[in-house]
Amino acid sequence: MQHSLLVFFAILSVVITAVFIFVYQSSLSASEENQGMKNTLQKRGWFLLILVVVLAMFASITIPKSPYFVYAKDIPSKVIHVAAGQFYFMMSYNAIDPKNPSSDPSIEVPVNQVVEFRVTSLDVNHNFGIYDSNNVLIAQTQAMPGYVNRLRCKFTKPGDYNVFCLEFCGSGHQIMRSSFTVK
Amino acid sequence: MENIRLKKITAIWIIAVLLLFVAAITLGIIMRLNQADVMHLNPAKFYEDMTVHGLTMIGIWFVAGMAALNFIMERYVKTSYSANLIALIFTVIGVVMLWISAFVGQFHAGWTFLYPLPLRPLWDSWAIALFLFSIAVLGVGWLIWTISLMAALLRKYSISQVFAWQHLSNKNPEVETPPFVLISMISLIGVLTSLLAAVVLLILLFAEFYTHGSFTNDPLLMKNLTYYFGHTIANEMLYLGLAVIYELFAEISGRPKWKTTWYVTIAWNLTLFFVLGAFLHHMYMDFVQPESLQLIGQFASYLASLPSAAVTVFSIIVAVYRTKIKWSMPNLLFLIGTCGWIIGGVGALIDATISNNFVLHNTLWVPAHFHTYNAMGNVLFSLGFFCWFSTQFSAKEVVDRMRSLKIALLIIGGIGFLAAFYIAGADSIPRRYSNYPSELAAGKSYALLGAVSAMIYLIAIIMFFVNITKRCLKMLFTH
Amino acid sequence: MLKNVVYTLVIITCLCSQAWSQPQSDLREEENIYEQIYNAPLKLIDGKSTTVLQLAEKKPLILALIFTRCSGICSPYLLQLKENIKSQSADATKPFNVLVLSFDSEDSVADMVNLAKRFELLDDNNWHFAITDSITGLIKSVGFHPVWNDNIKQFDHDALLVGINTQGFIIKKLLGMRGESDVALLIESINNEFIPTYRLPGKSSLFSCFNYDPKTGKNTPGLGLLFIALPALIAMLLLFGIRFVVRSKSS
Ligand code: HEM
Ligand SMILES: [Cu+2]
């Protein structure tokens, strides 16, 4: 996913740069009597129309894939409770008491089934970012104090998954981590 | 007489901005070197750097845009020198307070100081107070400046004229609104809104701070306010630069001045609204935000790009294409800056798509795109203005011998520095990590590439700095 | 500007005193979620027999556990449930039944008939009153633990509502006396409507931007939203204000 986005971005950047270089070159080689572009208003209209169509297509393809909508109709096979704090994650099969938090020593979730993470924070804003065994970020949600965010995922590959914090939370932000196993 | 004072204070702004820019880039390079494992700062130190770097950069490029706007606005209306001076004094005081709170008080909540982190007992409470007051001082100074510039415009133009509405129905209206005036007004209102959001945010933070937690805030509301302020000001400061381009590009190129047309009017009037909705894309991963607002965030972000692309960028292309132009440093910088601006915009749009944000949010993709339209966009707009400003008053023709070298260094350094961010972002490397865990060790090599490229960029900036400052100093000490 | 500050301060001082009067969070609501409910056989008061799953299959189910001798929470709690449900707008896309089930083995069908009569729910098609002979399995599956107190001859127990979807999964639980909007949220949830977040009780919701209103499925603006609207509003006011001031000065 990320890599195709990078390629997509790189192609667009090259195209944009090429257009600018081309336009600049055309100015360098222009003589006094060159009149510049003709029918600019019409061209502008077309340009805008194309942009609108492309963006509308982009929106209609991507919006249904938003995390709030995928798996919304499924019944998760498992709930994992997550409480983030400075600078740790607690994960448990049972609800975590904010006043007396405790976690399970290891977490296992089933492969190819929808699971739900209920993520909250005990102090500041954190984030629950799930990395697969190739260290690719595959899902995330924020951990906000006072709220529980419900993240539904389906893991298609068994293995060890890491969790990192993706919201700056203080001087130990970079050491916040946890992990779980998909079986 | 008046103009001499304005010229001098603008020159002071320019010197101050460039000086702080070099310092802040150095902090940026230190961060990259630390991430590359070449330097070994203690993490708190790293995050102090990061907080100062972020806020200083946002601050200086905002005031650079404002100073340029103020200088050019004097062509059309009479602006207030005292407001300009107050802003300068407040900015200097605010920046000093900010640096002390971070480097002495060890305050390091990031430039967005997202509630409740700043109020946590991770640093001394005087540092929290000093930090909040530094933001307040900056905010007050800038509010005064913003309102005074708005007042200057409104003294001459009525509400409908300042938004150029008369151009919608009439091709040649009696009172013409120059594009510069229109865009200035639109950006100033955006700036004003974001500063007011900061005021509300600060009041709520102070309330919790001084009641020692017997009053508590809602984290979701605070996050919305934070980005309402932070995103909007970062966005509007680009538009300040665009206002200057609308005014100067044709002039420097020796072409007829750009005129306001009906589509320029529509585009900028719409921009006012779209920009104010775009900040919602910072809350995509807060599922607690209602879905309708998430979708508004995506649409507003998309829509905000349309007027700028179809009007501003297209206008610049039209102005250049097969047209004989006197190319000089300022308009070259404007052209390259525009290119950098829209490439950064593409990176932003990709990230402003909810389903992409799911895997890009708070990775290095985020600094990647905003550094693109800052370091390779807005900075170049302002540098262009600085170059033009520092040369236009000298009697003899200025020959810029190292023009190609400077531009080459800027572009090569800039591309390397940004590519390191983009590739790392696509490789899932998180942003705001002082050191990378072993699983994400790839981040170290990207950081090294980023650091080295940024040094190249810095060389170019120092060359600009020396050149421009020399001329500005001369301006200060002659009459 | 000044007005903004004053206004904000007034609101803050008026309201910050009441910030802490909310119920405490109860973690037991998080237990047994997405588990299958125990399929107890039911004896309904109209004489028919069925099971929990069969009943749930027709429409998602809200299960209320009570006993008729209760001199404590059962009556007020049932009454409130009735009121809360009555105030929901009838939405055909979000159907549900209520099952009022006794957890006391001494309760008979006749006791339950009396209860239904007392609450005027005897003829309501959405309400089912029942007893069961397998109460232990059922209460265990929903995490309900009444304790007999011999001193007062009563059960010590929670006020519990369990939401069950048509496949018999426990989707959501509500503990304690709860408001209309919580019940509406329960109804949404058992109709498999995914709401990707919820608020922890016990936190101040004073300045929250939105209060989720499941009745309409919408988020109603909270006081916090005012703070989001405020900057744009004041900016607009200032725009007109400045124009007014500079013009009256110049003329
Ligand atoms: C070549 C010059 C620059 C270098 C080397 C540089 C370097 C960096 C680095 C390493 C970070 C931290 C990235 C991370 O999250 O890991 C950063 C963050 C940031 N930079 Fe720059 N930067 C440069 C120019 C700019 C410019 C021109 C701006 C203008 C607005 C800017 C604004 C910011 C902001 C706002 C942040 C975010 C700070 C935070 O996360 O709190 N930077 N920069
Ligand atoms: Cu964290």
Short mmCIF file of C-alpha atoms and ligand atoms in Angstrom, two decimals, chain A residues 84-89 121 123-128 143 164-170 172-177, chain B residues 433, ligand 2:
data_model
loop_
_atom_site.label_atom_id
_atom_site.label_comp_id
_atom_site.label_asym_id
_atom_site.label_seq_id
_atom_site.Cartn_x
_atom_site.Cartn_y
_atom_site.Cartn_z
CA ALA A 84 -1.51 3.25 26.75
CA GLY A 85 0.49 5.25 29.25
CA GLN A 86 3.80 7.05 29.52
CA PHE A 87 5.63 5.01 28.24
CA TYR A 88 4.07 1.58 27.94
CA PHE A 89 1.19 -0.34 26.45
CA SER A 121 -5.02 6.12 27.29
CA ASP A 123 -2.57 9.91 30.65
CA VAL A 124 -1.76 11.83 27.47
CA ASN A 125 -2.56 11.15 23.82
CA HIS A 126 -0.81 8.11 22.43
CA ASN A 127 -1.31 5.98 19.40
CA PHE A 128 -1.64 2.27 18.81
CA ALA A 143 -5.33 6.46 22.22
CA PHE A 164 4.60 1.27 18.38
CA CYS A 165 3.34 4.62 19.55
CA LEU A 166 2.61 7.05 16.74
CA GLU A 167 1.65 10.10 18.73
CA PHE A 168 4.35 12.12 20.42
CA CYS A 169 3.89 11.62 24.17
CA GLY A 170 7.10 12.84 25.80
CA GLY A 172 10.06 8.15 26.15
CA HIS A 173 7.88 8.20 23.05
CA GLN A 174 10.40 6.26 20.97
CA ILE A 175 10.70 3.40 23.46
CA MET A 176 6.98 2.74 23.79
CA ARG A 177 6.27 -0.68 22.37
CA TYR B 433 11.36 9.49 17.14
CU CU D 2 3.13 7.29 23.43
#
